[in-house]
Amino acid sequence: MERRTFLRTAVVGAGTSVAFGFTLWPEAVGYPARTGPSPYGALQAADANGILLPRGFTSRVIARSGRVVPGTGFTWHGAPDGGACFADGTGWIYVSNAELGTGAGGASAIRFSATGAVTGAYGILSGTTRNCAGGATPWHTWLSCEETDRGYVFETDPFGVEPAVRHDAMGRFTHEAAACDPDRKVVYLTEDETNGGFYRFVPTTWGNLSSGTLQVLRETGGALSWATVPDPDGSPTRTRGQVAGMKVFNGGEGCYYRNGTCFFTTKGDNRVWAYNAVDNTIAVAYDDNLTGTPPLTGVDNITGTPVGDLYVAEDGGNMEICVITPDDVVAPFARVAGQGSSELCGVAFNPAGNRLYFSSQRGTSGSSGGGITYEVTGPFRGSR
């Protein structure tokens, strides 16, 4: 059977959930997403920052790698990657990882006032390796994940007060992203390997990640289950090789949880997956082979909004951030021109939902020292 036909049959066929949607709305019947018109309209000409945006949206440069963040005395890190926003009184904080080599990685933060003015910047993690993506916790910390063989997860303080803590119990593997599920009190974890797993960490006490059980998703006879990883340390046998029947995912990237569903991306096959934690089923929410002229390729970091839109950044493709709507339409939201040797990452909304932050990891130079972190402001759907 031709791959496109086979995948559509597999995605929509028996044993796979397609009707749970992005939010609590009763609309979702159309997985996987298909190419269509953007809810924001067509992209306009590139602005002064080289970013193509829909009408009504504007961009500004927040920070550049190797340079002092304007309005502060802090030098921004190289190779900015995964990020998230945290409320800070009437303002907010944006944190960003540094995907740099052995001992040069870490994470930094930028503080904003209620008006969006930059009021400070500082480091929150250092001395680590290839901090790629991660995830925010409900208790307002940032999980920074090392994308390296037998890498760790570090819990950091976006406010720059508490020291970072390494959580060995969350497993040592090629970590990519994390997403907290407060309903089941678990943390989902992706693995950036061609034969990677999709994990969840079950802490002994919710809110304390220092101890608990690492599990990996298994599929036997078409049924999904969670199996305990015998040796989370991953030595000598890597975690992805310890459980028979582990469901394999090709290059796990970003993940995002909302309303019973964990969405995560796999770059090896350009897919967005939707794990329904309520029904313990999984579906392909997007596959570039299942839509005409796919706008989204090189899927990477992912975030979402209260109205159910998903925003997915590209590592490759034509340097776009694409939106996937609750009615399963995928379309470009933003495009960065003249930076074809870079990748987009760190997509995150401020608490009001009217400002989107992201980074071009290597900028116009194509090197880790050329990263640029941006802010896009405009009439986002559901913003306050």
XYZ file of C-alpha atoms in Angstrom:
384
model
C 0.000 0.000 0.000
C 1.319 3.507 -0.830
C 2.643 5.193 2.319
C 0.233 8.131 2.244
C -2.811 5.845 1.951
C -1.493 3.449 4.556
C -0.786 6.183 7.078
C -4.186 7.780 6.659
C -5.827 4.396 7.201
C -3.687 3.754 10.257
C -4.310 7.180 11.747
C -8.065 7.194 11.295
C -8.686 3.472 11.622
C -9.726 1.333 14.551
C -7.661 1.469 17.701
C -6.550 5.051 17.185
C -8.278 8.015 18.716
C -8.948 10.993 16.453
C -11.883 12.656 18.145
C -10.440 14.219 21.276
C -9.211 17.480 19.799
C -6.883 20.197 21.035
C -9.170 21.609 23.739
C -12.387 20.770 25.501
C -14.298 21.940 22.441
C -16.333 19.198 20.695
C -15.000 19.986 17.250
C -12.157 17.590 16.540
C -12.923 14.903 14.001
C -10.350 15.665 11.332
C -6.906 14.372 12.325
C -4.443 14.620 10.721
C -4.195 18.356 10.029
C -4.387 19.462 6.413
C -3.026 22.457 4.536
C -5.397 25.405 4.522
C -5.767 29.159 4.960
C -4.315 30.732 8.076
C -6.791 32.259 10.537
C -4.533 35.330 10.415
C -4.448 35.704 6.639
C -1.492 35.759 4.274
C 2.056 36.660 5.265
C 3.056 40.207 4.363
C 6.413 41.421 3.072
C 9.400 41.021 5.366
C 9.742 43.738 7.998
C 12.940 45.515 9.026
C 13.970 42.411 11.012
C 13.517 40.116 8.010
C 10.366 38.487 9.409
C 7.230 37.887 7.346
C 4.103 38.197 9.490
C 0.347 38.504 8.962
C -1.157 41.967 8.820
C -1.402 43.594 12.262
C 1.661 41.859 13.751
C 5.054 43.399 14.474
C 8.439 42.037 15.547
C 11.388 43.282 17.548
C 14.795 41.857 18.400
C 15.106 41.145 22.125
C 18.640 39.777 22.329
C 21.593 38.661 20.229
C 24.129 35.991 21.161
C 27.402 37.386 22.468
C 25.954 40.852 22.986
C 24.619 42.613 26.045
C 20.832 42.441 26.251
C 19.681 46.051 25.690
C 18.740 47.707 28.968
C 20.823 45.277 31.044
C 24.455 44.393 31.708
C 24.027 40.712 30.833
C 25.513 39.052 27.747
C 23.069 36.737 25.947
C 24.101 33.126 25.434
C 24.925 31.423 22.155
C 22.730 28.899 20.341
C 19.428 29.855 22.023
C 16.977 26.951 21.930
C 13.927 25.901 23.984
C 12.131 28.506 26.053
C 9.097 29.379 28.153
C 7.430 32.363 29.833
C 6.559 32.815 33.511
C 4.369 35.405 35.193
C 6.328 37.874 37.336
C 3.929 40.174 39.145
C 2.440 42.400 36.448
C 5.266 41.475 34.081
C 6.821 38.220 32.943
C 10.075 36.345 32.401
C 11.264 34.547 29.273
C 13.803 31.748 29.795
C 15.969 30.282 27.046
C 18.323 27.312 26.845
C 21.825 27.379 25.380
C 22.487 24.393 23.104
C 26.260 24.611 23.384
C 28.877 21.880 23.768
C 30.386 20.200 26.799
C 30.258 22.504 29.800
C 29.252 25.544 27.733
C 25.486 25.026 27.883
C 22.942 26.306 30.350
C 19.977 28.686 30.431
C 19.330 32.395 30.827
C 16.339 34.642 31.516
C 15.036 38.062 30.485
C 12.629 39.973 32.718
C 9.902 42.228 31.259
C 7.700 44.889 32.840
C 3.937 45.046 32.351
C 4.522 47.215 29.269
C 6.970 44.772 27.725
C 10.076 46.792 28.529
C 13.184 44.740 29.341
C 14.116 45.315 32.979
C 16.766 42.671 33.554
C 18.596 39.585 32.321
C 20.638 36.909 34.107
C 21.825 33.307 34.019
C 19.914 30.504 35.750
C 22.008 27.451 34.743
C 25.609 26.962 33.620
C 28.251 24.292 33.117
C 25.939 21.841 31.341
C 25.873 20.361 27.832
C 23.611 20.959 24.828
C 20.574 22.242 26.703
C 18.081 21.888 23.906
C 14.428 22.042 24.905
C 12.647 21.498 28.217
C 9.374 22.519 29.809
C 7.713 24.664 32.447
C 6.262 23.177 35.628
C 3.011 24.165 37.372
C 5.123 25.302 40.335
C 6.894 27.855 38.131
C 10.256 26.277 37.461
C 11.956 25.500 34.154
C 13.121 21.983 33.287
C 16.219 22.306 31.116
C 17.082 19.119 29.224
C 20.476 17.992 27.940
C 20.364 16.633 24.405
C 23.412 14.416 24.753
C 24.011 10.729 25.356
C 22.969 9.979 28.941
C 22.050 13.623 29.460
C 20.265 14.941 32.529
C 17.232 17.074 33.362
C 17.940 20.162 35.456
C 15.255 22.054 37.346
C 15.981 25.779 37.324
C 14.517 28.914 38.881
C 13.312 31.461 36.272
C 13.478 34.174 38.944
C 17.194 33.606 39.457
C 17.001 33.009 43.196
C 17.276 29.262 43.811
C 20.182 27.180 42.470
C 19.557 24.656 39.701
C 18.998 21.029 40.743
C 19.903 17.947 38.703
C 17.235 15.222 38.774
C 18.894 11.854 38.158
C 15.633 9.970 38.745
C 14.199 11.456 35.539
C 16.597 9.287 33.560
C 19.794 9.687 31.606
C 19.214 9.678 27.868
C 19.214 12.074 24.918
C 16.671 14.377 26.497
C 14.787 16.856 24.362
C 11.617 18.300 25.901
C 9.365 17.938 28.931
C 5.669 18.619 29.509
C 3.904 18.437 32.868
C 0.521 16.730 33.195
C -0.968 17.995 36.487
C -4.066 15.830 36.036
C -2.170 12.543 36.223
C 0.758 14.121 38.098
C 3.400 12.976 35.613
C 5.997 14.617 33.377
C 6.224 13.515 29.723
C 9.700 13.409 28.163
C 10.849 13.111 24.547
C 14.091 11.539 23.290
C 15.990 12.831 20.277
C 17.105 9.536 18.761
C 15.990 7.812 15.565
C 14.857 4.903 17.745
C 13.817 6.994 20.715
C 11.100 6.443 23.263
C 8.290 8.563 24.680
C 8.655 8.603 28.452
C 6.811 9.748 31.518
C 8.232 10.381 34.947
C 5.964 9.637 37.914
C 7.332 11.566 40.914
C 6.937 10.123 44.380
C 5.454 13.467 45.419
C 3.937 15.836 42.865
C 5.915 19.056 42.902
C 9.134 17.298 43.930
C 11.060 15.673 41.081
C 13.932 14.337 43.147
C 12.526 10.796 43.266
C 10.039 8.717 41.347
C 9.618 6.166 38.561
C 10.678 6.522 34.928
C 8.365 4.759 32.453
C 8.326 4.392 28.685
C 5.373 3.940 26.331
C 5.016 0.375 25.096
C 2.781 -1.053 22.375
C 1.838 -4.729 22.288
C -0.912 -6.130 20.113
C -2.006 -2.601 19.212
C -2.571 -1.663 22.868
C -0.557 0.999 24.682
C 0.816 0.667 28.208
C 3.454 2.291 30.369
C 6.361 0.094 31.433
C 8.902 0.915 34.125
C 12.437 1.458 32.856
C 14.575 -0.909 34.985
C 17.701 1.266 34.976
C 17.021 5.006 34.456
C 20.783 5.631 34.589
C 21.029 4.115 31.110
C 24.327 2.322 31.665
C 25.427 0.025 30.236
C 22.128 -0.409 28.339
C 20.504 2.803 27.151
C 16.988 3.396 28.462
C 15.484 2.985 24.986
C 16.863 -0.560 24.827
C 15.593 -1.866 28.153
C 11.877 -2.486 27.587
C 10.615 -5.016 25.051
C 7.864 -3.665 22.840
C 8.776 -0.011 23.434
C 6.958 2.181 20.903
C 9.660 3.778 18.776
C 9.577 7.429 17.712
C 11.906 8.904 15.111
C 13.671 11.889 16.628
C 11.510 13.243 19.463
C 11.475 17.026 19.743
C 9.141 19.476 21.487
C 6.123 18.557 23.602
C 3.174 20.461 25.050
C 0.350 19.326 27.345
C -3.190 20.668 27.526
C -6.568 19.265 28.603
C -5.684 15.585 28.674
C -3.513 15.546 25.551
C 0.258 15.696 25.192
C 1.286 16.891 21.737
C 4.853 16.120 20.715
C 6.858 16.296 17.505
C 9.226 13.902 15.739
C 11.631 15.417 13.226
C 12.628 12.156 11.524
C 9.204 11.774 9.918
C 7.868 15.348 10.241
C 4.978 14.446 12.481
C 3.053 15.966 15.347
C 1.663 13.287 17.648
C -1.255 13.563 20.058
C -1.136 11.266 23.068
C -4.573 11.132 24.711
C -3.747 10.501 28.355
C -7.424 10.079 29.265
C -8.047 7.185 26.879
C -4.400 6.050 26.609
C -4.467 6.288 22.817
C -2.242 8.037 20.312
C -2.906 9.706 16.968
C -0.916 11.497 14.285
C -2.122 15.098 14.451
C 0.079 16.162 11.520
C 2.178 14.345 8.926
C 3.726 16.192 6.005
C 2.935 13.183 3.786
C -0.773 13.499 4.494
C -1.491 16.978 3.165
C -0.995 18.719 -0.142
C 2.048 21.028 -0.347
C 2.890 20.757 3.347
C 3.796 24.117 4.882
C 5.384 22.516 7.947
C 8.620 20.542 7.627
C 11.493 20.032 10.045
C 9.110 20.024 13.011
C 10.741 21.077 16.271
C 9.626 23.080 19.323
C 5.891 23.334 19.978
C 3.596 25.411 22.163
C -0.118 26.150 22.334
C -2.766 28.655 23.338
C -5.957 28.478 25.429
C -8.127 28.544 22.297
C -6.470 25.347 21.094
C -4.037 26.610 18.455
C -0.658 24.881 18.283
C 2.444 26.737 17.116
C 5.261 24.599 15.720
C 8.731 25.939 14.869
C 10.811 24.560 12.029
C 14.340 23.212 12.178
C 14.870 23.358 8.439
C 12.068 23.825 5.947
C 11.812 27.484 5.039
C 12.275 28.816 8.576
C 8.625 29.147 9.500
C 6.487 28.958 12.584
C 3.259 27.256 11.580
C -0.094 27.256 13.326
C -2.298 24.160 13.595
C -5.859 25.147 14.435
C -8.435 23.148 16.453
C -10.240 22.348 13.199
C -7.050 20.669 11.955
C -5.810 23.237 9.458
C -2.074 23.933 9.233
C -0.701 27.176 7.796
C 2.338 29.460 8.105
C 2.170 32.110 10.815
C 5.675 33.599 10.496
C 8.717 33.181 8.279
C 12.286 34.355 8.871
C 14.067 35.408 5.675
C 17.770 35.144 4.922
C 18.622 32.660 7.677
C 18.535 29.329 5.880
C 21.423 27.902 7.913
C 19.613 28.355 11.203
C 16.595 26.839 12.961
C 13.662 28.326 14.854
C 13.078 27.327 18.456
C 11.955 28.471 21.886
C 8.364 29.353 20.926
C 6.506 30.637 23.995
C 3.714 33.082 24.796
C 3.696 35.643 27.576
C 0.929 35.175 30.188
C -1.490 37.501 28.363
C -0.992 35.604 25.130
C -0.349 38.726 23.048
C 3.413 38.342 22.646
C 5.202 35.346 21.138
C 8.894 34.764 21.792
C 11.226 32.594 19.725
C 14.834 32.362 18.651
C 16.725 31.811 15.438
C 19.481 29.651 16.858
C 22.239 30.605 14.422
C 20.799 33.778 12.894
C 22.243 35.163 9.677
C 25.761 33.910 10.412
C 24.890 30.214 10.520
C 26.986 29.797 13.682
C 26.027 29.300 17.330
C 27.417 32.744 18.102
C 24.893 34.399 15.800
C 21.653 33.534 17.585
C 18.808 36.065 17.683
C 15.853 36.086 20.062
C 12.670 37.792 18.849
C 9.310 38.973 20.119
C 6.165 39.100 17.948
C 3.266 41.234 19.130
C -0.227 41.320 17.689
C -3.866 40.197 17.796
C -3.311 36.527 18.644
C -6.510 34.529 18.943
C -7.636 34.345 22.544
C -5.111 36.894 23.842
C -6.090 39.188 26.688
